[in-house]
Coordinates of C-alpha atoms in Angstrom, one line a residue:
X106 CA 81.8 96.5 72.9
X107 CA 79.7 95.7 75.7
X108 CA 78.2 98.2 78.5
X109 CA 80.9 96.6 81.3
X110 CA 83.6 97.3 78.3
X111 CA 82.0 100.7 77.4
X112 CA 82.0 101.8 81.4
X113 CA 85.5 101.2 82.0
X114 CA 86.6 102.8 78.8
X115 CA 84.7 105.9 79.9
X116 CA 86.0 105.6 83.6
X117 CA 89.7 106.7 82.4
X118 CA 87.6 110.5 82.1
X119 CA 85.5 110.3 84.7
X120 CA 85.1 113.0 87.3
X121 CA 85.2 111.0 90.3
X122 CA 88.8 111.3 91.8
X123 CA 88.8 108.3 94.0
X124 CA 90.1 108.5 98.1
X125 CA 92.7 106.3 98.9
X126 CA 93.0 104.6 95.6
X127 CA 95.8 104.2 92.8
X128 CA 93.0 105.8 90.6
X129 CA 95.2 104.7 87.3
X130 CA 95.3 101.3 88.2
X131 CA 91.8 101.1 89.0
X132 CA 90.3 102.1 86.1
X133 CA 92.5 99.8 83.9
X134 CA 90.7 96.9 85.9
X135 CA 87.7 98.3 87.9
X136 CA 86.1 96.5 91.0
X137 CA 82.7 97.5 90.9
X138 CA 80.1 97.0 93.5
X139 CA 76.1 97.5 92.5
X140 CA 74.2 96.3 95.0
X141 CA 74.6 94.6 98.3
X142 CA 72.5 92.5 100.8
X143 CA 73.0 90.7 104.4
X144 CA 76.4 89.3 104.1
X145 CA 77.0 90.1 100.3
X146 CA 77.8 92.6 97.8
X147 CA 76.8 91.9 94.0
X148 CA 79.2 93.2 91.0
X149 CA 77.4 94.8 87.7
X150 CA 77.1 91.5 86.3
X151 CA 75.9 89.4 89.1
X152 CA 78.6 87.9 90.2
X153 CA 78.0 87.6 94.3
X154 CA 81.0 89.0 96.6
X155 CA 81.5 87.8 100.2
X156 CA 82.1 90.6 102.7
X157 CA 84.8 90.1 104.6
X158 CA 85.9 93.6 105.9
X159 CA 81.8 95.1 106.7
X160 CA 82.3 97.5 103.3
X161 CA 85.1 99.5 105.2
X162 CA 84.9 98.1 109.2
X163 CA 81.3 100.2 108.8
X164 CA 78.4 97.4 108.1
X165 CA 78.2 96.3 111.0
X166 CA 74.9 94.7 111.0
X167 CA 75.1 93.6 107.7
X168 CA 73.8 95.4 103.9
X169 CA 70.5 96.6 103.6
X170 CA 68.9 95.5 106.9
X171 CA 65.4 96.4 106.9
X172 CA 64.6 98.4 110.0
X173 CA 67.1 100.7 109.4
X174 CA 66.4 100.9 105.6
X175 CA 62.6 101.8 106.4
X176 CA 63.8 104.6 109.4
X177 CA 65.6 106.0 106.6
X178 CA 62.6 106.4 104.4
X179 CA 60.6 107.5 106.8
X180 CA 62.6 110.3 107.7
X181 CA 63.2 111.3 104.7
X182 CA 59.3 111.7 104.0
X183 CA 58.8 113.3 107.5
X184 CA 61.8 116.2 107.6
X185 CA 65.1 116.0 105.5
X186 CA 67.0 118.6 107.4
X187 CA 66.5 120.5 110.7
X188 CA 69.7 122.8 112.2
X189 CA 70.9 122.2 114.9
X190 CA 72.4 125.6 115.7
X191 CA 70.3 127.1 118.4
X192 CA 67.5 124.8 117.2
X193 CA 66.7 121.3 117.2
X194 CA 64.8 118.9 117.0
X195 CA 63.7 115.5 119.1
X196 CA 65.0 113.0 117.0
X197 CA 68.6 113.9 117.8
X198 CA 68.0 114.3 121.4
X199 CA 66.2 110.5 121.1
X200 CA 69.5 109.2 119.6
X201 CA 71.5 110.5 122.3
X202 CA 69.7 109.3 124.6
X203 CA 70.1 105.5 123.3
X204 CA 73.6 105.8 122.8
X205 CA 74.5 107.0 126.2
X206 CA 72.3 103.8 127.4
X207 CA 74.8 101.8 126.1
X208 CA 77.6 103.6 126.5
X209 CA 80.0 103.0 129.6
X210 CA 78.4 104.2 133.2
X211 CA 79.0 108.0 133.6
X212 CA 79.5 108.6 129.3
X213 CA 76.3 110.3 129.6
X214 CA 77.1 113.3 126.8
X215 CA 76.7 112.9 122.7
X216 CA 78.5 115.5 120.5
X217 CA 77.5 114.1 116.9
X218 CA 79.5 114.6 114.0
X219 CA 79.7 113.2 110.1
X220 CA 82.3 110.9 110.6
X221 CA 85.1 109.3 112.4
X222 CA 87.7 112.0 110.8
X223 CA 85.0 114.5 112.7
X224 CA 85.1 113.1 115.7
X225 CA 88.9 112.9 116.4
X226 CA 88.9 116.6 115.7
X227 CA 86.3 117.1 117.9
X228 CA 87.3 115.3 120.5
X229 CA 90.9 116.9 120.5
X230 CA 89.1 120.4 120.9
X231 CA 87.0 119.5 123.7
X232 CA 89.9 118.1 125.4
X233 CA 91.6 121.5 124.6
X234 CA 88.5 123.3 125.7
X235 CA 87.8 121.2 129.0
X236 CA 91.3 122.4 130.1
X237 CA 90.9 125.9 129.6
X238 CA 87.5 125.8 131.1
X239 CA 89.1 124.4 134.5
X240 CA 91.5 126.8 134.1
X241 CA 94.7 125.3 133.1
X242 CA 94.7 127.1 129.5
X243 CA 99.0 125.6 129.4
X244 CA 97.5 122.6 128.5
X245 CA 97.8 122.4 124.8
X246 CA 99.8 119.5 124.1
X247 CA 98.4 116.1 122.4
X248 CA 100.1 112.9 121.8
X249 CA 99.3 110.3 120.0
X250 CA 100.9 107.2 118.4
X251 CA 103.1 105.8 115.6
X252 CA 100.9 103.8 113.6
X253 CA 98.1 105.5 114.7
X254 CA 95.1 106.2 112.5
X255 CA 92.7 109.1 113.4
X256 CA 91.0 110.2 110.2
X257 CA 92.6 112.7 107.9
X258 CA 91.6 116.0 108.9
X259 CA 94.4 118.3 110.0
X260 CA 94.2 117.5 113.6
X261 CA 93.6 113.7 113.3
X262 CA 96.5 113.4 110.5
X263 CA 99.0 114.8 112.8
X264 CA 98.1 112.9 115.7
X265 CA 98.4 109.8 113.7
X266 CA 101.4 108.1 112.9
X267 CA 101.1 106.2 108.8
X268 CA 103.7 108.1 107.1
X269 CA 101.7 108.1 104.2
X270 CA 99.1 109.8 105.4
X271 CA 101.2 112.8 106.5
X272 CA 104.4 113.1 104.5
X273 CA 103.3 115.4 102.0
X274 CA 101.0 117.9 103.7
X275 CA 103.3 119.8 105.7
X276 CA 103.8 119.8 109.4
X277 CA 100.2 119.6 110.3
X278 CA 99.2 120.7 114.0
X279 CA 101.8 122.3 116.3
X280 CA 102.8 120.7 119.5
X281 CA 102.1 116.9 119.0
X282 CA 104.5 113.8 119.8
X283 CA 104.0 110.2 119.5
X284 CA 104.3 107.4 121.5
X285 CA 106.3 104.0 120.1
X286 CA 103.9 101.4 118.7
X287 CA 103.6 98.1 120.0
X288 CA 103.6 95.9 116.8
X289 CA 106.6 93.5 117.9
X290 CA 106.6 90.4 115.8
X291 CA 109.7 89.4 117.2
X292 CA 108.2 88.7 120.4
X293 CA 104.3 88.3 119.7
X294 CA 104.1 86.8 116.2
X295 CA 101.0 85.0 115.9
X296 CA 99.5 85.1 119.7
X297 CA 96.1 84.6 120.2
X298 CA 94.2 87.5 121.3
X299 CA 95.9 89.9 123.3
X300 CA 99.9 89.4 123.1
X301 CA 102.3 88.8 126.2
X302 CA 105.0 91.3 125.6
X303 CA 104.6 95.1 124.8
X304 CA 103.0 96.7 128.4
X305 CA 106.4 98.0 129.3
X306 CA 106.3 100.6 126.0
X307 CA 103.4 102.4 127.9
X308 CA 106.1 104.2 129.9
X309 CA 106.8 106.1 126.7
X310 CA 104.6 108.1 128.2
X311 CA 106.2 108.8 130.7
X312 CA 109.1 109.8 129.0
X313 CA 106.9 112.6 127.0
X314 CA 105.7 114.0 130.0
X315 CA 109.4 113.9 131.8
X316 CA 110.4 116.0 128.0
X317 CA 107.9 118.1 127.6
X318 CA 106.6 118.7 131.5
X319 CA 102.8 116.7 132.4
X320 CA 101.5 120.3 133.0
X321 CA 101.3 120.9 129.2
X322 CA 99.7 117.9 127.6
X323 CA 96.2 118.0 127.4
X324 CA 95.2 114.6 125.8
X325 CA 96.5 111.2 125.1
X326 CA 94.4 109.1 121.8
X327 CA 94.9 105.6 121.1
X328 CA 92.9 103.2 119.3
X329 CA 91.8 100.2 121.5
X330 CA 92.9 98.4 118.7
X331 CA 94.3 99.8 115.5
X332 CA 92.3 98.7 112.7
X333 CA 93.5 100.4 109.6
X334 CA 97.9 100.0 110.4
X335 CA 97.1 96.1 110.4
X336 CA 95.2 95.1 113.3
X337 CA 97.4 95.7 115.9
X338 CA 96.0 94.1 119.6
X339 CA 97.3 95.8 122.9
X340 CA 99.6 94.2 124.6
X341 CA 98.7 92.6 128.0
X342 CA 98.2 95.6 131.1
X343 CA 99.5 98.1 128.1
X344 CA 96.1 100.2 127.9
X345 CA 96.3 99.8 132.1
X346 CA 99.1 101.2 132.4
X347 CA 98.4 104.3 129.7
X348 CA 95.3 104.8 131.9
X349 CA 97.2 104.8 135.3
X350 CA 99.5 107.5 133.7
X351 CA 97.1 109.8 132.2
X352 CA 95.2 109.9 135.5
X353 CA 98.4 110.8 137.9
X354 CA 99.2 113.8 135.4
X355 CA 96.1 115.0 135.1
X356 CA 96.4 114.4 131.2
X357 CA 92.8 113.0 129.3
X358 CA 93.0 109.8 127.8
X359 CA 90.6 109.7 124.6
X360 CA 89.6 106.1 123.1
X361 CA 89.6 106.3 119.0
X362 CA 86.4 104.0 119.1
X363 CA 85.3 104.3 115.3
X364 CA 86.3 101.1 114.7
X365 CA 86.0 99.1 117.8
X366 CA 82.6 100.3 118.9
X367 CA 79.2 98.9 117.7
X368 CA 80.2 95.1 119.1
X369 CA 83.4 94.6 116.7
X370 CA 84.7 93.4 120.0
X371 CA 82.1 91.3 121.8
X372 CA 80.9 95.0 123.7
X373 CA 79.0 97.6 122.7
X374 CA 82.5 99.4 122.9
X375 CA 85.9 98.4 122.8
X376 CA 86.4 99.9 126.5
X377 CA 84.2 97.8 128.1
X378 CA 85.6 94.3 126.7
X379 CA 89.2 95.8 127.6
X380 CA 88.0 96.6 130.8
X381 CA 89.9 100.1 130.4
X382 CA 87.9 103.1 130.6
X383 CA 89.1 106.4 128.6
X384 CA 87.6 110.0 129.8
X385 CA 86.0 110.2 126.2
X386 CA 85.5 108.3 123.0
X387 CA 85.1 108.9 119.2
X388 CA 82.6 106.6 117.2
X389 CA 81.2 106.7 113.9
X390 CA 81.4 104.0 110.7
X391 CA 78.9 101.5 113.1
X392 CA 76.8 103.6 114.9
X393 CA 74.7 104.0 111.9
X394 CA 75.9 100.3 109.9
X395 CA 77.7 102.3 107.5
X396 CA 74.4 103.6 105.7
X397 CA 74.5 107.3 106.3
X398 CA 77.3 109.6 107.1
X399 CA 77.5 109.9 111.0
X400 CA 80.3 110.0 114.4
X401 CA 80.2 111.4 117.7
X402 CA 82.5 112.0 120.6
X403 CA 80.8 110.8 123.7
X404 CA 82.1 112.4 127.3
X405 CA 81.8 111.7 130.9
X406 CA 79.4 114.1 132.8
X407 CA 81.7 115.8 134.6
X408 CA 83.6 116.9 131.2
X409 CA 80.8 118.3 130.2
X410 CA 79.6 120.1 133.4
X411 CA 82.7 121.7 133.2
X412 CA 81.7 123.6 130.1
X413 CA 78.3 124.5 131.8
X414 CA 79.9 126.2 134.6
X415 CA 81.3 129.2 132.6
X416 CA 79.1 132.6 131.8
X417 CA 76.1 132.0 129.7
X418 CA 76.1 131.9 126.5
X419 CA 78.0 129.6 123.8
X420 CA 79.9 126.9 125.6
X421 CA 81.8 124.9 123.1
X422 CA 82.3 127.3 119.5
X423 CA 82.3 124.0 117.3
X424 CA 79.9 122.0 115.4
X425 CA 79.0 121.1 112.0
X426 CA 75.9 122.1 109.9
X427 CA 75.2 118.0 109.5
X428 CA 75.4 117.8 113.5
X429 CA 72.7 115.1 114.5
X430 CA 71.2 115.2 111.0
X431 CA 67.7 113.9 111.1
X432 CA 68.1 110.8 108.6
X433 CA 71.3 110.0 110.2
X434 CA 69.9 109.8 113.7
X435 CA 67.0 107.7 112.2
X436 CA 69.5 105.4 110.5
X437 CA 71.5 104.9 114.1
X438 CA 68.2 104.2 115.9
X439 CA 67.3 101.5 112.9
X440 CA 71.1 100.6 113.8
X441 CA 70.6 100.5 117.4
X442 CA 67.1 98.5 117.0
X443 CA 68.9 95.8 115.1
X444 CA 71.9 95.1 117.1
X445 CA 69.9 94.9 120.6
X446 CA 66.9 92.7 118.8
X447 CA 69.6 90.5 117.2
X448 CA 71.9 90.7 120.2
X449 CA 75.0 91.7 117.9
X450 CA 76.7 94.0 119.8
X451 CA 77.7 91.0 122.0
X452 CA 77.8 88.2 118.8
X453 CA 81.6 88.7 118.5
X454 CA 81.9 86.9 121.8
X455 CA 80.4 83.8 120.6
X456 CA 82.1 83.7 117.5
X457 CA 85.6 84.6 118.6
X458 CA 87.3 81.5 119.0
X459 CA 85.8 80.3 115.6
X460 CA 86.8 82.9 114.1
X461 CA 90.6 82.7 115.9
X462 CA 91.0 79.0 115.2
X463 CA 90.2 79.6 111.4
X464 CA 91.9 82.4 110.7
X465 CA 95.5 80.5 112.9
X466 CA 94.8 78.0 110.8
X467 CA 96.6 79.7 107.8
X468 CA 99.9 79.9 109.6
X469 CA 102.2 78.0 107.5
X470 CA 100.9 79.3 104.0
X471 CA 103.3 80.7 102.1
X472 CA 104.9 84.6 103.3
X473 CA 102.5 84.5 106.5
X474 CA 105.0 86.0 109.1
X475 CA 102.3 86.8 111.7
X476 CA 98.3 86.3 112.2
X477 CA 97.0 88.4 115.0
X478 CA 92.9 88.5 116.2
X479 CA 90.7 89.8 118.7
X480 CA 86.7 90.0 118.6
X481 CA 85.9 89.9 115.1
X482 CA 88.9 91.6 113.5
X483 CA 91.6 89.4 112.5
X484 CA 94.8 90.4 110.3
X485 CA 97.3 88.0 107.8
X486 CA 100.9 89.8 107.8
X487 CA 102.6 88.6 104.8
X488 CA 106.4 88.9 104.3
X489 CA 107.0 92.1 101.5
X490 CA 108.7 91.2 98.0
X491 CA 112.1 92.5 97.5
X492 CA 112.2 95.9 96.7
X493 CA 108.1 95.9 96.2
X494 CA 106.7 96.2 99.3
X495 CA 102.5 96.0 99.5
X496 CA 102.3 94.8 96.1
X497 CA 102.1 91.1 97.7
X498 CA 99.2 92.7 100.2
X499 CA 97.5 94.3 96.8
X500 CA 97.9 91.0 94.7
X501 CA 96.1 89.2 97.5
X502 CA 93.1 91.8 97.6
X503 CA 92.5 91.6 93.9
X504 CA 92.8 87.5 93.7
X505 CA 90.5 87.4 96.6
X506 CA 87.8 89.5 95.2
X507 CA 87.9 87.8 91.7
X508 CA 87.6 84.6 93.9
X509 CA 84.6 86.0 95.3
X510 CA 85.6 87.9 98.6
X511 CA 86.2 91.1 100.0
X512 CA 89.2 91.8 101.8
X513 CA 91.2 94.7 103.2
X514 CA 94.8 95.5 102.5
X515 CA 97.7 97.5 104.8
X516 CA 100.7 97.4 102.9
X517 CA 101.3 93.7 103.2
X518 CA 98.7 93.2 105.6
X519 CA 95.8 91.4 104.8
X520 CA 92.7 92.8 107.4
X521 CA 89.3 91.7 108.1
X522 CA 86.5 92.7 109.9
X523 CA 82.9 91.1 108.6
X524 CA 79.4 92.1 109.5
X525 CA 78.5 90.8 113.0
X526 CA 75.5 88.8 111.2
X527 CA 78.7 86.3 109.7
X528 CA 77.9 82.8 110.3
X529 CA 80.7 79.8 110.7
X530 CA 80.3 78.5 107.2
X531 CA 80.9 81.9 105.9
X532 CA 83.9 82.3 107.7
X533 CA 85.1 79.2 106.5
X534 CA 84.6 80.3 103.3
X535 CA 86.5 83.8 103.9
X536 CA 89.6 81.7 104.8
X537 CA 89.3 78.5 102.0
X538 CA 89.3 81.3 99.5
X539 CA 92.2 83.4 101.6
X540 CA 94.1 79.6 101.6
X541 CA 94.1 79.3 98.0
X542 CA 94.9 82.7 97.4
X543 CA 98.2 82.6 99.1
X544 CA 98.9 79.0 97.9
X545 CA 99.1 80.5 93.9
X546 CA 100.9 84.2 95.1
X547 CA 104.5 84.4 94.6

C-alpha cells in the first residue's frame, strides 16, 4: 500500500470532523491540498491545482505572498499575543488606522473580530446598542434576507436565509424577518453585470415596516452581492432604493462586506463600486488574504460617538479575546502593502469584461440555465437532475478539480471568485477546463 493509500485508509478514523462537508463521502475519495503558491495549490503528490475560487473567496492577493508571509514571522518573533481588554497595543491601532484610509469617507471606526461569522454578530449588537444609546431602546428588530448568508453563529444564521443552514437548530434569534430575494431567472437569466429587473422587490421593505411598525427595526443586512447562495448581483436601483428606505425610517442599513471587500469588485469595498453607502460594514476572509483568522465591522463616526456620549466607563460589553490579534494585524498590513503596491484592490476593473466575455461564453453547454458576473465573481447555474438536486453542481466540482481546477459549488451552482493576481490566460484556462467538464456531465 502506498502512503496516499495508507492516509485515506486512516482518514475514515480520523478526529477531524470536517465543516460543511459530506465527511463520508470525502474520505472515500479525499481532495487533499499540501501546499499552495501565487495562483496555485499543489496536492500530496504534486499534481498543480488552479485556484479558481481564492481558497474560499479569502486569497485575495494570491498564496503565499511574501510581504505578508515575512509580517507574519516577524510578529511572531516580536510578541505572539497582547489583550486587548483594557490594554493594547500599537499594532492594532496601526491596522485601524489603514483600514479606515481606505474605507468609505466618514467609516472612520474598526471593531476587529476572528472572522466574517464575528463580524455579523457584532455588527447586529452594535446596531442594537447604537439604538439604545440614542435612546430608542424599542428598536430591536433585524431583517435580513432569503438567501442570505451571514456566517453561522446564532445571530448571523437567523438573519440568513439557506434553509440548510438553519433548519435543524431551532428557531435561532427572536424577532427577525426576511426580505424576498432577487434571484429571478425568469426575467434576468444570463445579463451581464447588474440585471434589469428586480428594484421593485426593495419595497418588501416597506411592507415589513408597514407589519411590524418602522419604530421597531433596528437594522437592515444585505450582501452587496451574495457570494455563497450563487452569486446573486443586485438588481438595477435595488440597493438605492433599500438605502432610501432605511434612511426615512430611521432603520440602519449594514453591508455584509466579507466577501465583496478587499477589491473583489474593482473597489476597495463593494459600496464604493455600487455607489450605495451602508451606515456600517462587516469584512473579514480578504482583509488579511485568507492567511490568519481575522473580520471587523467598520462604523461611521457618528455611530460611534454615540456610544462615547454615555457615563464613563465600558461603552460597548462585547469583544473577543483574539480582538486585533497581533499576527493578524501584521498579516492585514502585509495584506494591505500588497494590494496598494500591486494596485489590486482596483485589478477587478480591468479584468472585468475579460473575465464576463469568458465566462458568457459557456452559455449553450449543456444544463447552463443562467451565467451571472460582476467584478471578479462569476457563477454557472446548472439545471438540477431529477429528483437529485446539487449532485450535478458536486459532479462538476470533483471533475473540475481532477482536471486541475478549483471550483466552488451551491447546490447546482457552479461559483468562482479567483485571486486578484489571475491573469487572462489563466482565466481561459479556468473556463476550457469548466467547458469540457460540462460537455462529459450528464
Amino acid at each position: 500500500m502506498n502512503k496516499r493509500a495508507e492516509f485515506t485508509a486512516s482518514l475514515e478514523q480520523s478526529a477531524f470532523w470536517m465543516p460543511f462537508t459530506a465527511n463520508r463521502q470525502f474520505k472515500k475519495a479525499p481532495r487533499l491540498l499540501a501546499r499552495a503558491e501565487g495562483m496555485y495549490y499543489w496536492t500530496p503528490e504534486g499534481r498543480q491545482i488552479l485556484d479558481a475560487c481564492a481558497g474560499l473567496w479569502c486569497v485575495n492577493a494570491g498564496h503565499c505572498r511574501p510581504k505578508i508571509v515575512q509580517a507574519i514571522q516577524r510578529q511572531a518573533a516580536q510578541m505572539d499575543f497582547a489583550p486587548t481588554f483594557q490594554m493594547g497595543h500599537p499594532i492594532a491601532f496601526e491596522f485601524a488606522e489603514r483600514l479606515a484610509a481606505i474605507a468609505p469617507e466618514r467609516f472612520k471606526r474598526v471593531f476587529f473580530t476572528n472572522s466574517g461569522s464575528e463580524s455579523v454578530d457584532s455588527a447586529l449588537k452594535i446596531a442594537l446598542a447604537y439604538h439604545r444609546a440614542r435612546g430608542e431602546p424599542g428598536r430591536f428588530r433585524l431583517i435580513g434576507r432569503e438567501r442570505g448568508y451571514h456566517g453561522v453563529n446564532f445571530g448571523g444564521m437567523s438573519v440568513g436565509g439557506l434553509g440548510p443552514n438553519r433548519k435543524i437548530f431551532g428557531p435561532g434569534v427572536a424577532g427577525i424577518d426576511h426580505l424576498r430575494h432577487t434571484h429571478d431567472i425568469a426575467r434576468n437569466a444570463f445579463s451581464r453585470g447588474q440585471p434589469a429587473h428586480g428594484a421593485e422587490l426593495a419595497e418588501d421593505l416597506e411592507r415589513l415596516c408597514t407589519l411590524h411598525d418602522p419604530s421597531t427595526i433596528a437594522a437592515v443586512i444585505v450582501e452587496p452581492v451574495p457570494g455563497s447562495a450563487g452569486v446573486l448581483i443586485p438588481p438595477v436601483k435595488y440597493l438605492e432604493r433599500l438605502r432610501e428606505i432605511c434612511t426615512k425610517h430611521g432603520i440602519l442599513l449594514i453591508f455584509d462586506e466579507v466577501i465583496t471587500g478587499f477589491g473583489r469588485l474593482g473597489k476597495p469595498f463593494g459600496s464604493q463600486r455600487l455607489g450605495v453607502m451602508p451606515d456600517l460594514f462587516t469584512i473579514a476572509k480578504g482583509m488579511t488574504s485568507g492567511t490568519v483568522p481575522m473580520g471587523a465591522v467598520i462604523v461611521r463616526e457618528d455611530i460611534y460617538d454615540a456610544f462615547m456620549k454615555g457615563p464613563d466607563g465600558i461603552e460597548l460589553f462585547h469583544g473577543y479575546t483574539y480582538s486585533g490579534h497581533p499576527l493578524a494585524c501584521a498579516a492585514g498590513i502585509g495584506a494591505l502593502d500588497t494590494y496598494e503596491e500591486e494596485g489590486l484592490l482596483e485589478r477587478a476593473g480591468s479584468l472585468e469584461k475579460y473575465w464576463e466575455n469568458a465566462i458568457h461564453a459557456l452559455k449553450d453547454e449543456r444544463n447552463v440555465i443562467d451565467i451571472r458576473n460582476y467584478g471578479l465573481m462569476g457563477a454557472i447555474e446548472l439545471g438540477p437532475r431529477a429528483g437529485a438536486p446539487g449532485s450535478r453542481g458536486y459532479d462538476a466540482l470533483v471533475k473540475c478539480f481532477e482536471a486541475g481546477v478549483l471550483i466552488r459549488y451551491t447546490a447546482d451552482t457552479l461559483a468562482f471568485s479567483p485571486p486578484l493576481i489571475v491573469e487572462k490566460a489563466q482565466i481561459d484556462r479556468i473556463f476550457e477546463t469548466v467547458r469540457k467538464v460540462l460537455q462529459a456531465l450528464e
